Coordinates of C-alpha atoms in Angstrom, one line a residue:
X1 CA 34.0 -65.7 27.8
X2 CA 33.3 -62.7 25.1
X3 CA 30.4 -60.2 25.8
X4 CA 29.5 -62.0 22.3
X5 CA 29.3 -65.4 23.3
X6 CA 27.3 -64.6 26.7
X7 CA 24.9 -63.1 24.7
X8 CA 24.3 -65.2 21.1
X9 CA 20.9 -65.0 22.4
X10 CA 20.5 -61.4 21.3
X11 CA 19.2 -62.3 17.9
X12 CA 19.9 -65.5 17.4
X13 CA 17.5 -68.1 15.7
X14 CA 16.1 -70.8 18.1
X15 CA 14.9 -74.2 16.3
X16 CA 12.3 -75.9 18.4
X17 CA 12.0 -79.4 18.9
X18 CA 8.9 -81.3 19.4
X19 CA 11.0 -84.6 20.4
X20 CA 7.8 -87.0 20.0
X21 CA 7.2 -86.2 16.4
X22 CA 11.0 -85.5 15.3
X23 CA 12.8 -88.8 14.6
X24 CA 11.8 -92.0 16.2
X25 CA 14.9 -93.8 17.2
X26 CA 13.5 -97.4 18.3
X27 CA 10.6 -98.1 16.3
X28 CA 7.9 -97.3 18.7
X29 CA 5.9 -94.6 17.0
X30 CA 7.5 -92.1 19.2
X31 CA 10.0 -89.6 18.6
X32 CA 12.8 -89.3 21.4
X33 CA 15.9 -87.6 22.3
X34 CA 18.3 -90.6 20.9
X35 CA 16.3 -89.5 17.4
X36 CA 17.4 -85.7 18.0
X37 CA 21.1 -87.1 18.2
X38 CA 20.6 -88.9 15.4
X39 CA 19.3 -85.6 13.6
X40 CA 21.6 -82.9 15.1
X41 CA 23.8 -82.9 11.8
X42 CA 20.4 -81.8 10.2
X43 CA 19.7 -78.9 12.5
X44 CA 23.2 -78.0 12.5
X45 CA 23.0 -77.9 8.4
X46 CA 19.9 -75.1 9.1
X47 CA 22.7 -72.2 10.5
X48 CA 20.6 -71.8 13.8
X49 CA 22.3 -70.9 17.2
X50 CA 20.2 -73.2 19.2
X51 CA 17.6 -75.9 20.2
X52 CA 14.8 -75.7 22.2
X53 CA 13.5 -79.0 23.5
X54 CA 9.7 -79.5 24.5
X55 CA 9.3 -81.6 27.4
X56 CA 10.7 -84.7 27.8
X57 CA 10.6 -85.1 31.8
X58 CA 9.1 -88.2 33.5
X59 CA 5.0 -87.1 32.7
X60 CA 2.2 -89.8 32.3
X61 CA 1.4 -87.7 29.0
X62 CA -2.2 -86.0 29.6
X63 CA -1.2 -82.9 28.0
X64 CA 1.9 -84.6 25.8
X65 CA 5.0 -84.1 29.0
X66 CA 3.4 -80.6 30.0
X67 CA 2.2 -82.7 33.1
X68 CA 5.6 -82.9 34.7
X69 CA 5.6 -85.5 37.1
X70 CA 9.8 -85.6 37.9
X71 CA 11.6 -82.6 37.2
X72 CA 14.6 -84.2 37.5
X73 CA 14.3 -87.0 34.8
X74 CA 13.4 -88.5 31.3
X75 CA 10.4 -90.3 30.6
X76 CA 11.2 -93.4 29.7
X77 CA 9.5 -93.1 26.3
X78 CA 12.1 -90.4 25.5
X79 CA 14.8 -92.6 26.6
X80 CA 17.3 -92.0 29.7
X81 CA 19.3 -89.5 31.6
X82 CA 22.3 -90.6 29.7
X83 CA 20.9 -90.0 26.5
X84 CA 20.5 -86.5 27.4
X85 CA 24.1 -85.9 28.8
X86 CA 25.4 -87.1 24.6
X87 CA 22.7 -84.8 23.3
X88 CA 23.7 -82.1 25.4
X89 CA 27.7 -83.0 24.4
X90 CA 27.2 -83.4 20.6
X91 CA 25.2 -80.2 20.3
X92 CA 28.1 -78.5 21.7
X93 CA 30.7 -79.9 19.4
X94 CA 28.5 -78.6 16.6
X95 CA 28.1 -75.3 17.7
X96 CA 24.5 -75.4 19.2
X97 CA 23.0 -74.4 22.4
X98 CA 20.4 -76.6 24.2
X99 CA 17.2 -74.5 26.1
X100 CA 14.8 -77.6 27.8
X101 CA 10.9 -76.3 28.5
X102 CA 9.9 -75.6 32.0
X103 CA 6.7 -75.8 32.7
X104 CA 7.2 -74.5 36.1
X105 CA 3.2 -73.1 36.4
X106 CA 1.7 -76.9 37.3
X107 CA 2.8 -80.3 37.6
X108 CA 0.9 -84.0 37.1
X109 CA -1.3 -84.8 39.9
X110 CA 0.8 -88.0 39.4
X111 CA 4.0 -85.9 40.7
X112 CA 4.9 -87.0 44.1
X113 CA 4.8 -83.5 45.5
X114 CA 1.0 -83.5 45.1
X115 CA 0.3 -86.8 46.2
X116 CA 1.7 -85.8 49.5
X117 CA -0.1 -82.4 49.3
X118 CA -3.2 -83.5 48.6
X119 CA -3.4 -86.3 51.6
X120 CA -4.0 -83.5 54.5
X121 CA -4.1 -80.4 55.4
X122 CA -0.9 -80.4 57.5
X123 CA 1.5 -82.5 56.0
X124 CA 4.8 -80.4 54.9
X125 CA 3.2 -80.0 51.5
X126 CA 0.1 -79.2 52.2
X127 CA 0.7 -75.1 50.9
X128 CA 2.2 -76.1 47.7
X129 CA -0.5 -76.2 45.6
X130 CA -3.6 -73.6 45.8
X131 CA -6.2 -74.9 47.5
X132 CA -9.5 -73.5 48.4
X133 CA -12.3 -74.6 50.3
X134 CA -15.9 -74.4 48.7
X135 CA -18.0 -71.6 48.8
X136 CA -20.9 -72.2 51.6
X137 CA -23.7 -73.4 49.1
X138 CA -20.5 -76.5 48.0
X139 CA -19.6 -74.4 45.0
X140 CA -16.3 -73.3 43.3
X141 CA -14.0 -70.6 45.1
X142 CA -14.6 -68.1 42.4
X143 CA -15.2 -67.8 38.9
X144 CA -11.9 -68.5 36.9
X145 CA -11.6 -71.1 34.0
X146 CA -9.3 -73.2 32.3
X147 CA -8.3 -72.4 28.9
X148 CA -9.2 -76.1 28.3
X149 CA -12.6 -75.2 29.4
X150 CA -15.2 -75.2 32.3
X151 CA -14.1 -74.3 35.4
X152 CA -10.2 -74.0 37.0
X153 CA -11.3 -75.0 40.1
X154 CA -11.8 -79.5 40.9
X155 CA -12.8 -81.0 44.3
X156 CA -10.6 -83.2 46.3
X157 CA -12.4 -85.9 48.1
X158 CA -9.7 -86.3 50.6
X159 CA -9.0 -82.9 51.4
X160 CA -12.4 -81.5 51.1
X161 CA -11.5 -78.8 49.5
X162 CA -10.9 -77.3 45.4
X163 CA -7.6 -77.0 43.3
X164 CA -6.6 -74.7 40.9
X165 CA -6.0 -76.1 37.2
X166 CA -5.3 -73.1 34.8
X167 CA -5.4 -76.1 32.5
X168 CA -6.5 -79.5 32.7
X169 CA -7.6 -80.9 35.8
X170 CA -4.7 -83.3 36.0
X171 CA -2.6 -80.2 36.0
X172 CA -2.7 -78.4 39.7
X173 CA -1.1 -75.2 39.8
X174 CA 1.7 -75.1 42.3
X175 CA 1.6 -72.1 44.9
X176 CA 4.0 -69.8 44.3
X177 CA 3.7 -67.7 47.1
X178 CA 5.0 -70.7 49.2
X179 CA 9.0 -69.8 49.4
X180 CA 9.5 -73.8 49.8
X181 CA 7.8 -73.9 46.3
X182 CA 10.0 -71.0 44.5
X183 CA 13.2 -73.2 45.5
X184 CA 12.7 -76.1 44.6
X185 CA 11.6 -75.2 41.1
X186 CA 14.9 -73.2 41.0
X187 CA 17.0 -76.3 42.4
X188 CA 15.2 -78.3 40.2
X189 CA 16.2 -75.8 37.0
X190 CA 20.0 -75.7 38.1
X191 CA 19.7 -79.6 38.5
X192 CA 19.8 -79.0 34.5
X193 CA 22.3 -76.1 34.4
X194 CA 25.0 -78.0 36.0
X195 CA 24.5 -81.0 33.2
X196 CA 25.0 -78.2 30.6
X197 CA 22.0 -77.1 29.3
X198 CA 22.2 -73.2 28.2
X199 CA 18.9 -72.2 29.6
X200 CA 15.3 -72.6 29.6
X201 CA 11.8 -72.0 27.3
X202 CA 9.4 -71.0 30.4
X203 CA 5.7 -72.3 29.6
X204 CA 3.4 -69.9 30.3
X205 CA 5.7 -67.6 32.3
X206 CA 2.8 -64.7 33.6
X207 CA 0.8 -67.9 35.2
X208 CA 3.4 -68.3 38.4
X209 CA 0.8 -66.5 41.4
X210 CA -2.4 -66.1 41.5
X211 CA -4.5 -63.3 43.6
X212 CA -4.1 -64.4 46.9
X213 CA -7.9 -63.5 47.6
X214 CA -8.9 -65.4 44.8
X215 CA -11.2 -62.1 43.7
X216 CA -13.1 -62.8 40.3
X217 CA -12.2 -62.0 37.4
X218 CA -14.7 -59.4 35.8
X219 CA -16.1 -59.8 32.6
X220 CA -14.6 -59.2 29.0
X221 CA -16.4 -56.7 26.8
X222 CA -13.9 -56.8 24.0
X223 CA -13.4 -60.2 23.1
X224 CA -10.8 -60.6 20.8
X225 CA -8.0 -62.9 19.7
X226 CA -4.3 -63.0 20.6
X227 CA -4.3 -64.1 24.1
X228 CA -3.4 -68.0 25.1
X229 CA -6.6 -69.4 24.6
X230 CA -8.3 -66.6 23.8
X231 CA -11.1 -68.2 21.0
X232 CA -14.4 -66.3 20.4
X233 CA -15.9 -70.4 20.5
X234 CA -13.9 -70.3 24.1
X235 CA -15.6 -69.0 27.2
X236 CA -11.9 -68.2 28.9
X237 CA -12.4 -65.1 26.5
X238 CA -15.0 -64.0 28.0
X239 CA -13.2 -62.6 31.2
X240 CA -10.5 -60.1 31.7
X241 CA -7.9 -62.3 33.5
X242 CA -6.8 -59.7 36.2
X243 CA -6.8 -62.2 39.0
X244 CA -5.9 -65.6 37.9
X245 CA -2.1 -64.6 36.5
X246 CA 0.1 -61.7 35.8
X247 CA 0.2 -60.5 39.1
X248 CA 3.1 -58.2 40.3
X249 CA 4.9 -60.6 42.4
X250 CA 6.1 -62.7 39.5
X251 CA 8.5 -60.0 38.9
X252 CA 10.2 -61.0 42.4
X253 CA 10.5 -64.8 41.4
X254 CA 11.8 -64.1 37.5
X255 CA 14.7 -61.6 39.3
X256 CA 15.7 -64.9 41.1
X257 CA 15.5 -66.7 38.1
X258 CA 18.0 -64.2 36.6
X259 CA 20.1 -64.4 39.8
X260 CA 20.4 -68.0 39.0
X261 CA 21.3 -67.9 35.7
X262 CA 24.1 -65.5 36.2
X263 CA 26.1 -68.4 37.8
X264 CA 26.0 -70.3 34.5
X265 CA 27.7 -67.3 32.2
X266 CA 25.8 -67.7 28.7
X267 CA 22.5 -69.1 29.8
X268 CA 19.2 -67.7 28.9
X269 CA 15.4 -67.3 29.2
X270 CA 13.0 -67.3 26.4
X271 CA 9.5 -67.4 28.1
X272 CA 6.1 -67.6 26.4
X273 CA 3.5 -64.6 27.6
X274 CA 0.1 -65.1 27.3
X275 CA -2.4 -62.6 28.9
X276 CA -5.0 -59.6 27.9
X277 CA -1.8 -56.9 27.3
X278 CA 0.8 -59.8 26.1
X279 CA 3.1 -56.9 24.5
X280 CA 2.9 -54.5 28.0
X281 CA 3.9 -57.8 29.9
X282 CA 6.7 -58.9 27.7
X283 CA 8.6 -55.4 28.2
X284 CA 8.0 -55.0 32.0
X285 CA 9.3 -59.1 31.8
X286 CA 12.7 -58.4 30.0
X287 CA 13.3 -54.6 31.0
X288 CA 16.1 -53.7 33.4
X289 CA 18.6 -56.8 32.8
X290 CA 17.9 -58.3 35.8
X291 CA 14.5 -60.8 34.6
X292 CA 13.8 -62.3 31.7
X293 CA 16.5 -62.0 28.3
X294 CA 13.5 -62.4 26.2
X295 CA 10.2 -63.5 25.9
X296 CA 7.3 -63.9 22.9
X297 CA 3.8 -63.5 23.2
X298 CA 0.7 -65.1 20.4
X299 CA 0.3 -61.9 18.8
X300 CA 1.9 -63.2 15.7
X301 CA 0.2 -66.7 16.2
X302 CA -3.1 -65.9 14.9
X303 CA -4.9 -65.1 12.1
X304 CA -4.3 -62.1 11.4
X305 CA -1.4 -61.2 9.3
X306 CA -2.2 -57.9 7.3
X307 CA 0.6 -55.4 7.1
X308 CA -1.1 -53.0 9.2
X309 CA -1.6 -55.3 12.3
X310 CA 2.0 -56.5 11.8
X311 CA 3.4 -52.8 12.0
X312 CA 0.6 -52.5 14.8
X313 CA 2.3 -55.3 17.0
X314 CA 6.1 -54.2 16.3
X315 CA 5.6 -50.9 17.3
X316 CA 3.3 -51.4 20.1
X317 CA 6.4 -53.6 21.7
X318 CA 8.8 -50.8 20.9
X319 CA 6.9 -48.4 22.2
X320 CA 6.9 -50.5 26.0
X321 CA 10.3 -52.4 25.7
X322 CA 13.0 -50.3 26.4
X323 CA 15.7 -51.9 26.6
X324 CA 13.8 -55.0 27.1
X325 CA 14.5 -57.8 24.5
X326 CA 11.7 -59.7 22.3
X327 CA 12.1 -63.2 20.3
X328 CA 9.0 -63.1 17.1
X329 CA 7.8 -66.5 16.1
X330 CA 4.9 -67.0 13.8
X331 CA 4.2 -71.1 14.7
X332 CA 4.5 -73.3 17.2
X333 CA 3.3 -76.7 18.6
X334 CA 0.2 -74.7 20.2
X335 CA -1.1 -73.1 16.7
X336 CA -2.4 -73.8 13.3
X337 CA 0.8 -74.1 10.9
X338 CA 2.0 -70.6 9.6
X339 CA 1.9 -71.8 6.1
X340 CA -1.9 -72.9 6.4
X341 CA -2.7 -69.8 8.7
X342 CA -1.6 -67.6 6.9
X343 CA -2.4 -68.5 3.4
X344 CA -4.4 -66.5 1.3
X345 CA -7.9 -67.7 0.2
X346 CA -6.7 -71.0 1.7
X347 CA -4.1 -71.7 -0.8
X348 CA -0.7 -72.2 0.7
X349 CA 1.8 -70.8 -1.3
X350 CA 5.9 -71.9 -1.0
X351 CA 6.9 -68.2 -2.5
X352 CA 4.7 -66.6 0.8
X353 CA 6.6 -69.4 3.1
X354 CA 10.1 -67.5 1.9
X355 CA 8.7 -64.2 2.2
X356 CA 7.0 -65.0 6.3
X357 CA 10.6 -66.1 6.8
X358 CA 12.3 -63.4 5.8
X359 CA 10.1 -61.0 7.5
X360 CA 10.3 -63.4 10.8
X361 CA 14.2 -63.2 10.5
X362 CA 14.2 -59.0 9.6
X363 CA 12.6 -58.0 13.0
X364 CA 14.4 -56.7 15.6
X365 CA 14.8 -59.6 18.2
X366 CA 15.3 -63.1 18.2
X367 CA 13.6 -65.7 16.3
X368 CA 12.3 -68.9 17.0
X369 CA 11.4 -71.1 14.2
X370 CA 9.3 -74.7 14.5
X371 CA 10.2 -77.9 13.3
X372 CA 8.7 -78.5 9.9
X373 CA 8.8 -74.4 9.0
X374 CA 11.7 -74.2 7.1
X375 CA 10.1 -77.4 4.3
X376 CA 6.7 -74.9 4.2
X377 CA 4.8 -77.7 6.3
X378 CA 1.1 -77.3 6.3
X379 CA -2.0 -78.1 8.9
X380 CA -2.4 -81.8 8.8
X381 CA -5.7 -82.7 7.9
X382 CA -6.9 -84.9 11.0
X383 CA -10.2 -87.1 11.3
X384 CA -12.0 -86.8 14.8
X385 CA -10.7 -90.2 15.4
X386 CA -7.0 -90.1 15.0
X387 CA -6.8 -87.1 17.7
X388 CA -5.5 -87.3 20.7
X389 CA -5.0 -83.4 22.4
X390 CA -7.4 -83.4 24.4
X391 CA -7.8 -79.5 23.6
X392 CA -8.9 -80.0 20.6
X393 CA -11.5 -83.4 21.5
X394 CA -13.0 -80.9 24.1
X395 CA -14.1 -77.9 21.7
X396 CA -14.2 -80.1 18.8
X397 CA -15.5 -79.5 15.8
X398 CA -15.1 -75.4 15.8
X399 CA -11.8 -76.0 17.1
X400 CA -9.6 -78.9 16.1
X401 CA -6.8 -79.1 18.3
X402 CA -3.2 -78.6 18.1
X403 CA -2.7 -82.0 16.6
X404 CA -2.8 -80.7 13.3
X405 CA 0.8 -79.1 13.8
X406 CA 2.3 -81.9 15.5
X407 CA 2.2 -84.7 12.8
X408 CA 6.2 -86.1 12.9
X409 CA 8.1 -84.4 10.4
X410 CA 8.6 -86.1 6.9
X411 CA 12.4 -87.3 6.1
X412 CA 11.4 -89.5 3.0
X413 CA 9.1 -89.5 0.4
X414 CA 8.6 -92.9 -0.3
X415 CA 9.4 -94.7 3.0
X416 CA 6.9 -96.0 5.6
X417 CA 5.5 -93.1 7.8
X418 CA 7.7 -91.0 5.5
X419 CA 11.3 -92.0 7.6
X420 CA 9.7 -91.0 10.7
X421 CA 9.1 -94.7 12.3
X422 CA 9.0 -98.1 11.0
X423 CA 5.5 -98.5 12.9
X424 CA 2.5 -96.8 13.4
X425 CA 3.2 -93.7 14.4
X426 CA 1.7 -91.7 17.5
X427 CA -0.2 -89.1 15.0
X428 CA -0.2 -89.9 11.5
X429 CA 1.7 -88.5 8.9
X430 CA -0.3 -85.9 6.1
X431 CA 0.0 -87.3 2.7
X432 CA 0.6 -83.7 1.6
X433 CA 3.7 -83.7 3.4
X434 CA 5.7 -86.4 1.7
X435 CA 6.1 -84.6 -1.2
X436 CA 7.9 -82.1 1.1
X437 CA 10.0 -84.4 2.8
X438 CA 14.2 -83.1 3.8
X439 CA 15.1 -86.1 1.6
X440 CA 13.1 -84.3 -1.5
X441 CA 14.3 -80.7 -0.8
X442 CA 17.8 -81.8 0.1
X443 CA 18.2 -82.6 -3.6
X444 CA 16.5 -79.3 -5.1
X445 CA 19.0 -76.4 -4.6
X446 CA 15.7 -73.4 -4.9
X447 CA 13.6 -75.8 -2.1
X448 CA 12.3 -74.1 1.2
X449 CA 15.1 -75.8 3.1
X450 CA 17.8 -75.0 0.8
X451 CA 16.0 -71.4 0.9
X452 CA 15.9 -71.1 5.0
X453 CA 19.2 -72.6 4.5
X454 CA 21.0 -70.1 2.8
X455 CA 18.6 -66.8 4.4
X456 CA 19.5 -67.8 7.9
X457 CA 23.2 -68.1 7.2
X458 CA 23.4 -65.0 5.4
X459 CA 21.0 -63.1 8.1
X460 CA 23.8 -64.6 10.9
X461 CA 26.7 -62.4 9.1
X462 CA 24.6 -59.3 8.8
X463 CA 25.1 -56.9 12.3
X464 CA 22.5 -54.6 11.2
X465 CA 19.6 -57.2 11.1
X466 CA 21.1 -59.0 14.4
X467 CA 21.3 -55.8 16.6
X468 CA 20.0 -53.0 14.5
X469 CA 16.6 -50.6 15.0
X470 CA 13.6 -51.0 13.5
X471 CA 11.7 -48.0 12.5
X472 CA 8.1 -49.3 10.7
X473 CA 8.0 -46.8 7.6
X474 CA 4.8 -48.1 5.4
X475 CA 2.2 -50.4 5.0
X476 CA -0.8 -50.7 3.0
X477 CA -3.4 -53.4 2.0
X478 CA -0.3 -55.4 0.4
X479 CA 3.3 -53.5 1.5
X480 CA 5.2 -53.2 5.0
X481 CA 8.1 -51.6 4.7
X482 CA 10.4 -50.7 7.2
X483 CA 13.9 -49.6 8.1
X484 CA 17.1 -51.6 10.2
X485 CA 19.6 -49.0 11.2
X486 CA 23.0 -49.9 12.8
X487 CA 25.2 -46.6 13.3
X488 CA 25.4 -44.8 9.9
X489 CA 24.1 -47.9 7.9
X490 CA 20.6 -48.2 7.1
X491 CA 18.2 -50.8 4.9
X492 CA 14.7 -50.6 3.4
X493 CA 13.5 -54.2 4.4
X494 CA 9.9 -54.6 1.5
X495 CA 7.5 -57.4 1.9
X496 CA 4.7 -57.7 -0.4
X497 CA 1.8 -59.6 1.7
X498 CA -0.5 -60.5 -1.2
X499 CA 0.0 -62.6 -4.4
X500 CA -0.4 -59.6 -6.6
X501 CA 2.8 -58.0 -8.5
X502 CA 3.0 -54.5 -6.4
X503 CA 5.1 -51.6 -7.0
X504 CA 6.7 -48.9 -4.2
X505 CA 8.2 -45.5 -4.6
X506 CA 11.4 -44.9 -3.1
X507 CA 10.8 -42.0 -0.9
X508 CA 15.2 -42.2 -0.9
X509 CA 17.9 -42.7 -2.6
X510 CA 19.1 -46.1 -2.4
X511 CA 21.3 -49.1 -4.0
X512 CA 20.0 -52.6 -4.1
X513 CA 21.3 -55.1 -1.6
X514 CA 22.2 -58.2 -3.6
X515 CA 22.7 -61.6 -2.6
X516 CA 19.9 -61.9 -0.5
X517 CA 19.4 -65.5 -0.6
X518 CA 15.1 -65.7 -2.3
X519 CA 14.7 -62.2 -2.7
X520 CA 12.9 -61.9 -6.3
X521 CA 12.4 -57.8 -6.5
X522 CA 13.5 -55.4 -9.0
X523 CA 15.2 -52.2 -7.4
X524 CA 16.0 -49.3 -9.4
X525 CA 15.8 -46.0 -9.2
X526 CA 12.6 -45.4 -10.4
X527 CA 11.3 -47.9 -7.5
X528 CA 10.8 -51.4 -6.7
X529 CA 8.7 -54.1 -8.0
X530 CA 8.1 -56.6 -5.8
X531 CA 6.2 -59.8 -7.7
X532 CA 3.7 -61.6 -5.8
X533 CA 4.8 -62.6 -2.1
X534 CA 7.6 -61.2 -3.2
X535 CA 10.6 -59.0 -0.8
X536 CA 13.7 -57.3 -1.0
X537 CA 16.3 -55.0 0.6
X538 CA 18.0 -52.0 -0.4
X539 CA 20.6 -49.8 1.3
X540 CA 19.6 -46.0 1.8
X541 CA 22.5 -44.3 0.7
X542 CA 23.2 -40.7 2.2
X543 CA 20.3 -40.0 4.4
X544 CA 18.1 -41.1 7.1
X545 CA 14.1 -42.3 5.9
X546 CA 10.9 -39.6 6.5
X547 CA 8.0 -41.0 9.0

């Protein structure tokens, strides 16, 4: 196998998959992995390198398969085992690699392993989950908290003691300082390497241990947002989580992780960071080639979007990574959609869709984009009654939920539940997205999905945006502007952020990069003009940019 080939992950574009709301194959109102088959030739058309599947493992669905109850199979609401195995094959033939969730930090209570854990205090499992007993006045062990809120901490009647839930109660956190614990959850992820998969998302990756003296966590006197569940209408912001996850031993476990994967030549890690110094943890967790390939934190999943907290975040994970490895993504199944997010004055515009994408795909790293991205989905506007995240029914009505970004995908206009399922669907599908459907872009050549399309294609069989440097150059209230370099080749990448027609002076000499697939500016060599959301590229010719 080519250096190449064992590492396509080094800047390649990851498309994930939320399977309930992609394609619903039997008419149940549920999407599932026959569905993804039956829509591979659609991801494949999209020029991505792979697929990243959210859970589809046995789960009783409190948290929507992030309750794992069997590692080692497919609810049956996803379909089988042997579905799988022709997803798996047919990505292949097209080109694609498959990377399947792990939510490795908890399990279901309904998962066998805590059933038997939670019946004693000396059965063989009795250390795999973190247990506690009560302080002496009957109260909790200490003063964490759940992102989902109250406390992490829920008695057991027939152990008399607590458990620890980072997140919901029916979620126990295994116990990772059990060795027992650490390999199964590796058997269980080579289980899925020997059936072909090409590596893992990890869900909430800096969760694994805990502080073995379960010491609380102080308080937080800067509250601010970027953190998983980090909300000012939240109390989990209110502490500095130095206690409850990121401790130091979960470098020991991700090195075996690594040491696993280098069995299975070509396989990866993407994992999902979420703690009070996301961008320091993401570089200590991909630095020294034996942990993590790559990881992503939420600093680009909230609110803020100026260009001077984009150059912030960049070069805030330059500065730590070394030769550590980051993948940028700007919406998922956890966040308000970019599109609505990130609108200005809460107008969603389809000429700022293009422009987020191109600035997504210009970073240095690799990219993961989220179903419904590349047709410039919006939030779906939910009524109080139609949710079902029970995120969003706890903190409800300052905080909605993440059901609002999980509404299935529309394939056509005019057909019930817009293509998605012949019956009544599992969320329901936004009105405003019908207009939007693949079936009514398909047919427009200048769509957002004929626009992804063509950008993602081109970016593929450019070197210098795949493994070149990034040095940020400007930014002000509208511009960021910064340079790739690869070798003696070197691009001005220009993204006007507001919906105002902005000029920029060429501080070198350059010649305009053409064929850029959406790219709208005027380069010349008086400057650039960059129309409204507007971005371009231009190659410096005989000289390196000034800070």
């Amino acid at each position: 196998m080519t250096e190449h080939l064992q590492n396509w992950w080094r800047g390649g574009v990851i498309y994930q998959v939320y399977p309930r709301s992609f394609f619903d194959s039997n008419g149940d109102g549920v999407g599932d992995l026959a569905g993804v088959l039956h829509k591979l030739d659609y991801i494949a058309s999209l020029k991505v390198d792979a697929i990243w599947l959210s859970p589809f493992f046995t789960s009783p669905m409190k948290d929507f398969g992030y309750d794992v109850a069997d590692y080692r199979d497919v609810d049956p609401l996803f379909g089988t085992l042997d579905d799988f195995d022709r997803l798996i094959a047919a990505a292949h033939e097209r080109g694609l690699k498959i990377l399947i969730d792990q939510v490795l930090n908890h399990s279901s209570d309904q998962h066998a392993w805590f059933k038997e854990s939670r019946s004693s205090r000396d059965n063989p499992k009795a250390d795999w989950y973190v247990w506690a007993d009560a302080k002496p006045d009957g109260t909790v062990p200490n003063n964490w908290l759940s992102v989902f809120g109250g406390s992490a901490w829920t008695w057991d009647s027939r152990r008399k003691q607590y458990y620890l839930h980072n997140f919901l109660s029916s979620q126990p956190d295994l116990n990772f300082h059990c060795e027992a614990v650490q390999q199964q959850v590796l058997d269980d992820m080579e289980f899925w390497l020997q059936r072909g998969v090409d590596g893992f998302r990890l869900d909430a990756a800096n969760f694994y241990f805990h502080d073995k003296q379960l010491r609380d966590n102080p308080p937080n006197t800067q509250v601010r947002e970027g953190s998983i569940g980090v909300r000012v209408d939240n109390p989990y912001a209110y502490q500095c989580h130095v206690y409850d996850k990121t401790q130091p031993e979960n470098i020991g476990f991700l090195r075996r992780l690594r040491a696993l994967l280098e069995r299975y030549p070509g396989s990866a890690t993407v994992a999902e960071i979420g703690c009070d110094d996301s961008l320091k943890t993401m570089a200590a967790y991909t630095s020294g080639g034996d942990t993590l390939h790559m990881a992503y934190s939420f600093d680009l999943l909230t609110e803020q979007c100026s260009p001077a907290y984009i150059r912030h975040t960049v070069e805030s994970i330059e500065r730590e990574l070394a030769d550590g490895w980051s993948c940028w993504s700007m919406g998922n199944h956890d966040v308000v959609r970019v599109m609505s997010r990130w609108a200005l004055d809460g107008r969603p515009d389809p000429a700022r869709g293009r422009m987020l994408m191109a600035l997504l795909l210009s970073l240095r790293g690799s990219v993961c984009l989220y179903q419904g991205e590349e047709l410039g989905l919006t939030e779906a506007e939910l009524r109080y009654e139609d949710l079902v995240d029970p995120y969003g029914i706890n903190f409800w009505p300052e905080f909605k939920g993440r059901d609002g970004c999980r509404t299935p995908m529309p394939w056509v206009s005019e057909a019930t539940h817009a293509g998605f399922t012949g019956s009544q669907p599992w969320l329901p599908v936004d009105d405003s997205h019908r207009s939007l459907s693949v079936a009514a872009q398909e047919v427009d050549p200048d769509s957002m999905l004929n626009t992804y399309r063509r950008f993602i294609d081109w970016r593929g069989r450019q070197p210098l945006l795949i493994e070149g440097d990034i040095r940020m150059l400007y930014d002000d209230e509208a511009l960021l502007v910064f340079e790739r370099r690869l070798g003696d080749q070197a691009w001005l990448c220009m993204f006007n952020m507001s919906s105002a027609e902005r000029r920029y002076s060429l501080p070198v000499t350059v010649e305009p990069l053409v064929g850029v697939p959406g790219s709208l500016a005027e380069i010349s060599a008086e400057g650039v003009r960059l129309p409204a959301h507007g971005f371009g590229y231009a190659r410096i010719v005989g000289q390196a940019c000034g800070s």
